[in-house]
Each structure stands twice: as structure tokens, then as C-alpha cells.
Coordinates of C-alpha atoms and ligand atoms in Angstrom, one line a residue:
X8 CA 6.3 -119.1 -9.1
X9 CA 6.3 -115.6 -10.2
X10 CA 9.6 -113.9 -11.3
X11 CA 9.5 -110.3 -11.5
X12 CA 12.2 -109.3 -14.4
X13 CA 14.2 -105.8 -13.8
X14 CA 13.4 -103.8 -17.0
X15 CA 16.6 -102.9 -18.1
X16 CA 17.8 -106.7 -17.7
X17 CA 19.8 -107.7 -20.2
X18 CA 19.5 -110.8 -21.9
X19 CA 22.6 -112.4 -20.7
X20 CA 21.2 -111.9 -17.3
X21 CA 18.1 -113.0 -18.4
X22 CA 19.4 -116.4 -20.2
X23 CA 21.3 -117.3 -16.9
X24 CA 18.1 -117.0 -14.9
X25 CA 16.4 -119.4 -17.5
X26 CA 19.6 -121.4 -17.2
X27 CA 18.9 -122.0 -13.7
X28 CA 15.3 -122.8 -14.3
X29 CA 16.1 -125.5 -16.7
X30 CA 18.6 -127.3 -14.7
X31 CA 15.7 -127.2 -12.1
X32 CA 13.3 -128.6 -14.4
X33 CA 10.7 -125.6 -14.8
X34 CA 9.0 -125.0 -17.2
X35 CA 8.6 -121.1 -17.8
X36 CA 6.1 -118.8 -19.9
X37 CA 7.8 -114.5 -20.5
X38 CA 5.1 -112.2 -19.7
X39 CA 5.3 -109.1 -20.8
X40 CA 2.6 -107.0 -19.4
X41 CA 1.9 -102.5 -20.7
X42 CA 3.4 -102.7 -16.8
X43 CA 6.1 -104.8 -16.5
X44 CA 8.0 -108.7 -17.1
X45 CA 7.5 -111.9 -15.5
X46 CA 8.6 -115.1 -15.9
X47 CA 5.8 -117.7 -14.6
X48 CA 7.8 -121.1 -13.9
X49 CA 5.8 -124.1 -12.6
X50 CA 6.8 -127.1 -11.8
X51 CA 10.6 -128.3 -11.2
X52 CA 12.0 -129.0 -8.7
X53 CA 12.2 -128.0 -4.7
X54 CA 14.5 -124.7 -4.8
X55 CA 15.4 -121.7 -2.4
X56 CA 13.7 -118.8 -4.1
X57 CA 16.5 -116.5 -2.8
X58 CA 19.0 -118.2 -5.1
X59 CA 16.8 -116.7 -7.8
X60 CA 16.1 -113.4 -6.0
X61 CA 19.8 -113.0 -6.2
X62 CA 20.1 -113.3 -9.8
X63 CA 20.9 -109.8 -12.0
X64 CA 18.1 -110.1 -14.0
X65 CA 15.3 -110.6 -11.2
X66 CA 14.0 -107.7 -9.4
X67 CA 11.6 -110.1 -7.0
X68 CA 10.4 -113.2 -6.9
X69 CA 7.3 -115.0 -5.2
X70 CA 6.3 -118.3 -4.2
X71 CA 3.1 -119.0 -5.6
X72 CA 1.0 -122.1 -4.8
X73 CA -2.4 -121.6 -6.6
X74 CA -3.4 -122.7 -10.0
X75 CA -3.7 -119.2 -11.8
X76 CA 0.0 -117.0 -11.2
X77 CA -0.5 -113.8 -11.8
X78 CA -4.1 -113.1 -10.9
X79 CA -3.3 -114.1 -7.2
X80 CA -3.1 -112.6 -4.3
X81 CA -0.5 -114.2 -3.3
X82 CA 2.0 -112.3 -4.5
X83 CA 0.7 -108.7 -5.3
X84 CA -1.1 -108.6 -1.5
X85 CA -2.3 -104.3 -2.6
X86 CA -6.1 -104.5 -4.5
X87 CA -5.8 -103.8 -8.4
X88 CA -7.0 -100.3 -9.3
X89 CA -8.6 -99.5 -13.1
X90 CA -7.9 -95.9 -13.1
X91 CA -9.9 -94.9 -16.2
X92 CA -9.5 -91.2 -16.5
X93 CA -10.3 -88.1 -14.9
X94 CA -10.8 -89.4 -11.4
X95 CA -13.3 -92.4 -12.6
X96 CA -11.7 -95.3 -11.0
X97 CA -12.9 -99.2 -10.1
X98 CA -11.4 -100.7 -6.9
X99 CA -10.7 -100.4 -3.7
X100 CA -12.0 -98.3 -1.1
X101 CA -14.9 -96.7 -3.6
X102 CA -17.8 -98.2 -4.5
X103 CA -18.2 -98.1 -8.6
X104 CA -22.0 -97.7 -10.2
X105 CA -21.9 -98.8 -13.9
X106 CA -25.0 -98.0 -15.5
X107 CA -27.1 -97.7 -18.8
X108 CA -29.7 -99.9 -21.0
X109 CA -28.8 -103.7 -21.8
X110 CA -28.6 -102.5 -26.0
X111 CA -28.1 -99.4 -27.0
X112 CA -31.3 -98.2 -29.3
X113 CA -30.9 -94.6 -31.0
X114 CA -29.4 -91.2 -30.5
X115 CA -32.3 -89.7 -28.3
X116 CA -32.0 -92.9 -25.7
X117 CA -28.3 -92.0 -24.9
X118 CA -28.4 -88.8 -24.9
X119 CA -31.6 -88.5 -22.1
X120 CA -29.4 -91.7 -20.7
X121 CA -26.6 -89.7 -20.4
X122 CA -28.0 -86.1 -18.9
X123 CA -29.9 -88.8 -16.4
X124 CA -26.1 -90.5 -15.4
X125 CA -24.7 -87.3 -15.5
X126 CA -27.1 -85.8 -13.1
X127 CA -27.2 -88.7 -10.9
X128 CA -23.0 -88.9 -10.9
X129 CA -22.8 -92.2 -12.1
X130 CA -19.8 -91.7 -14.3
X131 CA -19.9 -95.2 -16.8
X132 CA -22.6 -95.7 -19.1
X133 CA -22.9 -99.6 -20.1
X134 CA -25.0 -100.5 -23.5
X135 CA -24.5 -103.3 -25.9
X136 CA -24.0 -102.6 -29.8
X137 CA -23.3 -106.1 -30.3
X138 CA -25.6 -108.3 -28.5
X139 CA -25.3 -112.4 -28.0
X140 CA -29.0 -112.9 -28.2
X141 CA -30.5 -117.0 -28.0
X142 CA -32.6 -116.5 -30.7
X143 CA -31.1 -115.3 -34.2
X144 CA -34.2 -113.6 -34.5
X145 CA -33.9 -111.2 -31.4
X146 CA -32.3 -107.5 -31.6
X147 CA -29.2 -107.9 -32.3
X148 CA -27.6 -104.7 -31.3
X149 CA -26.4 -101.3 -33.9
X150 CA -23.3 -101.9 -34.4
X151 CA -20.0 -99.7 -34.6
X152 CA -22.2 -96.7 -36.3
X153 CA -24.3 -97.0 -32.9
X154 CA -21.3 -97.3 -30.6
X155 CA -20.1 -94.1 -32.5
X156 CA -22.5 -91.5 -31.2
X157 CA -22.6 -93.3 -28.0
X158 CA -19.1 -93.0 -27.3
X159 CA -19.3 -89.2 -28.7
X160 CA -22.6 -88.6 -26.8
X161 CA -20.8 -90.0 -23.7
X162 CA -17.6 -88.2 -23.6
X163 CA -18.9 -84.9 -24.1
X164 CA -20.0 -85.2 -20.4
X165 CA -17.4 -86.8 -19.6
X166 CA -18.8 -90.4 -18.8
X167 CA -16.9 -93.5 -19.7
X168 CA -18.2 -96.1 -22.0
X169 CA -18.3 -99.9 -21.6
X170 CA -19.4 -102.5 -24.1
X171 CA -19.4 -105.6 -25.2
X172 CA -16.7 -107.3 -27.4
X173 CA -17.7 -110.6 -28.9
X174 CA -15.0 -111.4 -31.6
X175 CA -11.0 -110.6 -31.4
X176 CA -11.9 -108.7 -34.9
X177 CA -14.1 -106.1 -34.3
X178 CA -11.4 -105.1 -31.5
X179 CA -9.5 -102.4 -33.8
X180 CA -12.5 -100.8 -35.0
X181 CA -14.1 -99.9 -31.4
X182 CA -11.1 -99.5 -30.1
X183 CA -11.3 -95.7 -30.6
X184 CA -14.4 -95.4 -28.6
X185 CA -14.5 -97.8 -25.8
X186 CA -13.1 -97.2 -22.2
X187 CA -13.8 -100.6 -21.1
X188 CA -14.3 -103.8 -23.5
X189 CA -17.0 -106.3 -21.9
X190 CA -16.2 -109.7 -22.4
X191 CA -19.7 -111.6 -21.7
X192 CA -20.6 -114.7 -20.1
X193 CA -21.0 -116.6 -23.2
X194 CA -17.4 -115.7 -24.2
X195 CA -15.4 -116.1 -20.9
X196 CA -13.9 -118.9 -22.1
X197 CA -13.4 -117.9 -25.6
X198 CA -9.6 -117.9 -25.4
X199 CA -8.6 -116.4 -28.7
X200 CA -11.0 -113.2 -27.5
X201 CA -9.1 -112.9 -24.3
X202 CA -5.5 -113.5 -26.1
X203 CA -6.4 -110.6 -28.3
X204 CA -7.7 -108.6 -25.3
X205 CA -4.4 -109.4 -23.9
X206 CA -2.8 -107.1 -26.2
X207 CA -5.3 -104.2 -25.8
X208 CA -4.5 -101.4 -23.7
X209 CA -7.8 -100.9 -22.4
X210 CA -9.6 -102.5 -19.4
X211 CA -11.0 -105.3 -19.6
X212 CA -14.6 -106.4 -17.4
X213 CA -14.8 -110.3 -17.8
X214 CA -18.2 -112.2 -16.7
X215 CA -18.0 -115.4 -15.1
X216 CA -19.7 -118.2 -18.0
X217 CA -23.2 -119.0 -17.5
X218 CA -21.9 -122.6 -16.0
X219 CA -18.4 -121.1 -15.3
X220 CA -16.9 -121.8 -11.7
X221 CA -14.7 -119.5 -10.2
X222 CA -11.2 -121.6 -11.5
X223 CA -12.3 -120.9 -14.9
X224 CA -13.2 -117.4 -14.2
X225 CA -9.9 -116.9 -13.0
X226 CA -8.1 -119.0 -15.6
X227 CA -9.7 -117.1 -18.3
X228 CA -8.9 -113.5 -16.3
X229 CA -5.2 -115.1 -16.3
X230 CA -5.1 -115.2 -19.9
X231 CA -6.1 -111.7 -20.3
X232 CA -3.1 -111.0 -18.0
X233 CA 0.0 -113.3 -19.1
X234 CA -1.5 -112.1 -23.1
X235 CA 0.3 -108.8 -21.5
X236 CA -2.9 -106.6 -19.9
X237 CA -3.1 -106.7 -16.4
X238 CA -6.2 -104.2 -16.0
X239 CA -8.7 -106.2 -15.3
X240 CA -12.1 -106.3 -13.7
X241 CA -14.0 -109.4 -12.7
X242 CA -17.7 -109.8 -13.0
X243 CA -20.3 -112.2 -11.3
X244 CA -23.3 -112.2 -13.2
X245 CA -24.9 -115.3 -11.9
X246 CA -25.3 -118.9 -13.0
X247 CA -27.1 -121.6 -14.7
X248 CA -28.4 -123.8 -11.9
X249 CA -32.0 -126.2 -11.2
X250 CA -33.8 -122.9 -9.9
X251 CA -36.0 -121.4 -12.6
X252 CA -37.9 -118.7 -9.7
X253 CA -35.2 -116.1 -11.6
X254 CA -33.3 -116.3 -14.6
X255 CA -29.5 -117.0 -12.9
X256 CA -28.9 -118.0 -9.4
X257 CA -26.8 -114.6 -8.2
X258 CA -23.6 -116.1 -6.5
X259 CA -22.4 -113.9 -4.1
X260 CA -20.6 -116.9 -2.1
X261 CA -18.0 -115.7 -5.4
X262 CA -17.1 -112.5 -3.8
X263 CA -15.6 -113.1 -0.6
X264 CA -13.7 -116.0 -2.2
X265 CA -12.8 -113.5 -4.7
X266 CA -11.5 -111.2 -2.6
X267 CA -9.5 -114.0 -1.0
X268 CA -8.2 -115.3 -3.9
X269 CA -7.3 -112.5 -6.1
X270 CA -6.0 -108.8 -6.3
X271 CA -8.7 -107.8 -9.3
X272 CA -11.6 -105.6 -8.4
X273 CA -15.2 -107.5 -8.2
X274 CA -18.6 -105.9 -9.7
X275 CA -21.3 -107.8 -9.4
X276 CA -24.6 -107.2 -11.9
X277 CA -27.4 -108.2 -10.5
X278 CA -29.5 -107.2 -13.3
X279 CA -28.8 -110.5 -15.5
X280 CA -28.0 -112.4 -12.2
X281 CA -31.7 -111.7 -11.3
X282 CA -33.9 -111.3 -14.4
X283 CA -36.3 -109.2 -12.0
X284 CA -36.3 -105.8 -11.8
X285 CA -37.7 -106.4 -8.3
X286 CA -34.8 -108.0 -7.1
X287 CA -32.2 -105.7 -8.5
X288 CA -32.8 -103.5 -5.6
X289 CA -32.2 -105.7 -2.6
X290 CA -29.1 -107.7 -4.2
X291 CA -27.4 -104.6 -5.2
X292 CA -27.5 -104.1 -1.7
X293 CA -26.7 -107.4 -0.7
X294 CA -23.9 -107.5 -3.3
X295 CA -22.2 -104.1 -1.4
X296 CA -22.5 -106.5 1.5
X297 CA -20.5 -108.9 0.2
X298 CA -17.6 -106.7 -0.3
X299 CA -17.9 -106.0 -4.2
X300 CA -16.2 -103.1 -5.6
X301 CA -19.5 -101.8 -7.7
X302 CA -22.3 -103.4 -9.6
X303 CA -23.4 -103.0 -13.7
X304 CA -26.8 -102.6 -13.5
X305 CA -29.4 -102.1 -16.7
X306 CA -31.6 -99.2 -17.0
X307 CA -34.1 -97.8 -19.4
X308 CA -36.3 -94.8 -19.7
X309 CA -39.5 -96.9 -20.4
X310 CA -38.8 -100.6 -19.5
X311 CA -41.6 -102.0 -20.9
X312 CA -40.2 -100.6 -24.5
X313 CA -36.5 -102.0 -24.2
X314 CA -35.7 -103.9 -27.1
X315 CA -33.9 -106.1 -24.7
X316 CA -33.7 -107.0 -21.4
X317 CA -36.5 -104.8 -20.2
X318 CA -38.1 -107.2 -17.4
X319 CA -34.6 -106.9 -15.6
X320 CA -34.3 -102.9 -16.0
X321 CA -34.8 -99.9 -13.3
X322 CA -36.9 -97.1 -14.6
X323 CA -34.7 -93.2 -14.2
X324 CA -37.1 -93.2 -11.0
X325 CA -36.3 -96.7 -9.3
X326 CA -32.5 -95.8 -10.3
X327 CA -32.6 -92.1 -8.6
X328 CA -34.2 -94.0 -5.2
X329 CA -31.4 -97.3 -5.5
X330 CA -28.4 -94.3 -5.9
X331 CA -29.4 -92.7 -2.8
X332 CA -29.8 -96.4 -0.7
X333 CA -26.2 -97.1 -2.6
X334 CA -24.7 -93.7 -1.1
X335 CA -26.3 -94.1 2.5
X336 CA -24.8 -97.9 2.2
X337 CA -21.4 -96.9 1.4
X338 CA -21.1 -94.0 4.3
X339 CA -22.1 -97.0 6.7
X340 CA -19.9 -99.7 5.5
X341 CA -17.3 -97.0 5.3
X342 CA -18.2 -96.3 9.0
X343 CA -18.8 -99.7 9.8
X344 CA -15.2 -100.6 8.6
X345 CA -13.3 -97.9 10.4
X346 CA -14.4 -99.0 13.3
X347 CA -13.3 -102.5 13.3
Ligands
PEP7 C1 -24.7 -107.9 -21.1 O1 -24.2 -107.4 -20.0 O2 -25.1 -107.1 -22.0 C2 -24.9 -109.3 -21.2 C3 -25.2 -109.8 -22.4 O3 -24.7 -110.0 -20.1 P1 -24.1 -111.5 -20.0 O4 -23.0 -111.7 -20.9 O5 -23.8 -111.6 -18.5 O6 -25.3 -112.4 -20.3
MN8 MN1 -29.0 -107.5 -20.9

């Protein structure tokens, strides 16, 4: 059950709604969100939510049934929109392209990345600057001096930046330059990273785990939001399964039960859910299908020189052709919708 607290509740008011939990037997967790305050109770025992609707301190409350509270759809029925700035927005109703090299290299790659987003209106550049890499040995990204001049390089045409956070940390120091922290798959369920992210007032895009299921994914996105940030954007990036054709098996069964189960906006990046640039195409495609709100997809000027991740990257040209399939897709699911 999800209490929604009035702000200006007092905590007499307040301590006679806990009053009444406790002689109920809940147990209860205070939220407090940039946006407002809860009070998740689970447990106790059978109760008429109206006699806690009528409390002073309780502006709503709602019966919720599912394992995670405040992630659910179940009691906030209207989509989630990340509003990120002048008119850049994920969720609902538009369909968000995220775009930019797996690791971010040097000052000439983001800048021609850049001019290339910029004339293509994609308005989010994604590139790592701290990379989880399998081998020790691999690139492991340029740290906060590259994300610098990427953030700078960025903004001055006035395209957001997202990239990966992989320790709680190194939160303060990118702070200044990130518009959306990137927790990966290999962190979704590192719980300290998503308390601390819980305190950030940034948006947050969190991959599903390489073996995550869909309850963890939105167990860990629940953290994120009772830690106290409720802008939040889930990702499926694949998983670990027995097929080796590809490097992840691309689950796009998770969108529609996504949708179902939760009011966060859904990107899908089929770039690491593929491993093939060949297939990034048609399950970008298949992914706006499915109902996702955008997709993170890795580019590179000259693929074959990536540093990382260039067998799974679009070339400027393969990115210009999949924008315009992207755009003629939208206007006819846009179509398509209004008329059913
Ligand atoms: C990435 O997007 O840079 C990345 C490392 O992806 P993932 O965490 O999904 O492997
Ligand atoms: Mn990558």
C-alpha cells in the first residue's frame, strides 16, 4: 500500500497515521522523493483504505498488490515523463533516439559526433568514460577529464549527455556534467550504486543485469525511487541465455510486460542486445513495435577503429538511413494508433 503524505502534514498528523498502521501490524518505510512523501506499508492486517484516506496527514492512498510499490502502475495509472531540458524529453507519446560511440575516444570524435547528432536531430549523445570491460586489459574508458569536453562539447549544441556511473563515488565529481547517469547491466543490482543514485537529482537509465529478470529489474528501479528519485528510465539490453548466434538474446517479450507493469518509460538498446551491427537495424524497428519509448544505440565514424564495441556500431551513413526508417515508423504507429 502506497500512502501519499500531504506536504505540509504535521507530524502529529503524521504519528497518528503510523499509529494506525501499527495497531494494524504494517510495517512501513518514509519515502521522501525531490517530488513528494509516501509511506509504503506492507503487510498487516485486512483494512478499509478509506479509514486511512481520511486521516489529516494523507492526501491519497492506494492499494497496491505487486511486489515493487512505487514503480507500479497500479497506482500512478499516467506514463512517467523525464523532462530533461529544453524540450528533450523520454516518454510517452514520442519516440526517444539516444545515440553516440560505446567509449568516448578524444576531442575530434565528439565533436564530428556531435555536428552529426545535431544535424540528424537526435538530441542525447551516449559514450562511456568509465567502461566495465571483461578483460582488465581492454580500454578502459578517459575518465572525468574525457567526460569534461564531452559534456562541454555537447552542450554547446545543446545535446544532452548520458553516461555511465559505476561506483556511488565518482557520483559528485560528474555530477556537473551529466544529464543522465547510466547504471549498466553489470551494476543493476549493485544496491549501494542505486541508494546513492537515489539521492541524485538527475535521471537515472537502469539496464536490466545480464541474467537479471524483469522482478529484479524493477526491484533495483524501486530502490532508485524509495532512495528519494523518482525519474527513472528503464532499459532492456538483452540477456545471457544458451544462444551464442549473437552476443545477448534481445528480450522484447520485457516491453509489453513493462508497460503493463510499470509507469517508467522503456528504451530498448539493441546495439549490446545484438552484438551485430546487422541486426541493429531491424530490432530497432522491432523494438518501436513493441511499444518502447526510444532505443540507445552505439555509433562510430569508422567502426572498424572503435576502441570498443565496434562490431555492434552504425557507421554516420547506416545511422542517417535507420533515422529516416525511425521517423517514417513513428508517423505510422502514430497513425496506426489513432485509429484504433
Ligand atoms: C554500455 O552501454 O556502455 C554498456 C556497457 O552496456 P551494458 O551495461 O548493457 O553492457
Ligand atoms: Mn558498448
Amino acid at each position: 500500500m502506497i500512502i501519499q503524505l500531504k506536504e505540509n502534514a504535521s507530524y502529529k498528523e503524521c504519528d497518528s497515521l503510523k499509529e494506525m498502521l501499527d495497531s494494524k501490524s504494517f510495517r512501513f518505510t518514509e519515502v521522501k522523493t525531490q517530488l513528494g512523501k509516501y509511506l509504503i506499508a506492507l503487510g498487516g492486517n485486512e483494512i478499509d483504505i478509506r479509514s486511512i484516506g481520511n486521516l489529516r496527514a494523507v492526501r491519497d492512498v492506494h492499494a497496491v498488490n505487486d511486489k515493487q510499490q512505487l514503480v507500479s502502475s497500479k497506482w500512478k495509472t499516467s506514463p512517467t515523463i523525464i523532462q530533461l531540458g529544453n524540450d528533450v524529453q523520454i516518454g510517452h507519446e514520442s519516440f526517444s533516439l539516444i545515440a553516440g560511440p560505446c567509449s568516448v575516444e578524444d576531442k575530434v570524435q565528439v565533436e564530428e559526433m556531435r555536428n552529426f547528432l545535431s544535424d540528424q536531430q537526435i538530441d542525447i549523445m551516449r559514450g562511456g568514460v568509465f567502461k566495465p570491460r571483461s578483460s582488465p586489459y581492454a580500454f578502459r574508458g578517459v575518465g572525468i577529464e574525457g567526460l569534461k569536453y564531452f559534456s562541454a562539447l555537447c552542450h554547446e549544441k545543446n545535446i544532452k549527455v548520458i553516461t555511465e556511473v559505476m561506483e556511488a563515488e565518482k557520483i559528485e565529481a560528474m555530477y556537473p556534467y551529466v544529464d543522465i547517469f547510466q547504471v549498466g547491466a553489470r551494476n543493476s543490482q549493485n544496491f549501494n550504486l542505486l541508494d546513492a543514485l537515489g539521492k541524485v537529482d538527475k535521471p537515472v537509465l537502469l539496464k536490466r543485469g545480464l541474467s537479471g529478470t524483469i522482478n529484479e529489474l524493477l526491484y533495483s528501479a524501486e530502490y532508485i525511487f524509495s532512495g528519494g528519485n523518482e525519474r527513472i528510465i528503464l532499459c532492456e539490453r538483452g540477456i545471457r541465455t544458451f544462444e551464442t548466434s549473437y552476443r545477448n538474446t534481445l528480450d522484447l517479450n520485457a516491453v509489453p510486460v513493462l508497460r503493463e507493469k510499470t509507469h517508467l518509460p522503456v528504451v530498448v538498446d539493441p546495439s549490446h542486445g545484438t552484438g551485430k551491427k546487422e541486426m541493429i537495424e531491424p530490432m530497432t524497428l522491432a523494438s518501436m513495435m513493441s511499444g518502447a519509448d526510444g532505443v540507445m544505440l552505439e555509433i562510430h565514424k569508422n567502426p572498424e577503429k572503435a576502441v570498443s564495441d565496434g562490431a555492434q556500431s552504425l557507421n554516420f551513413k547506416q545511422m542517417e538511413t535507420l533515422n529516416q526508417k525511425i521517423k517514417m515508423t513513428s508517423e505510422f504507429l502514430k497513425d496506426l494508433n489513432g485509429k484504433f
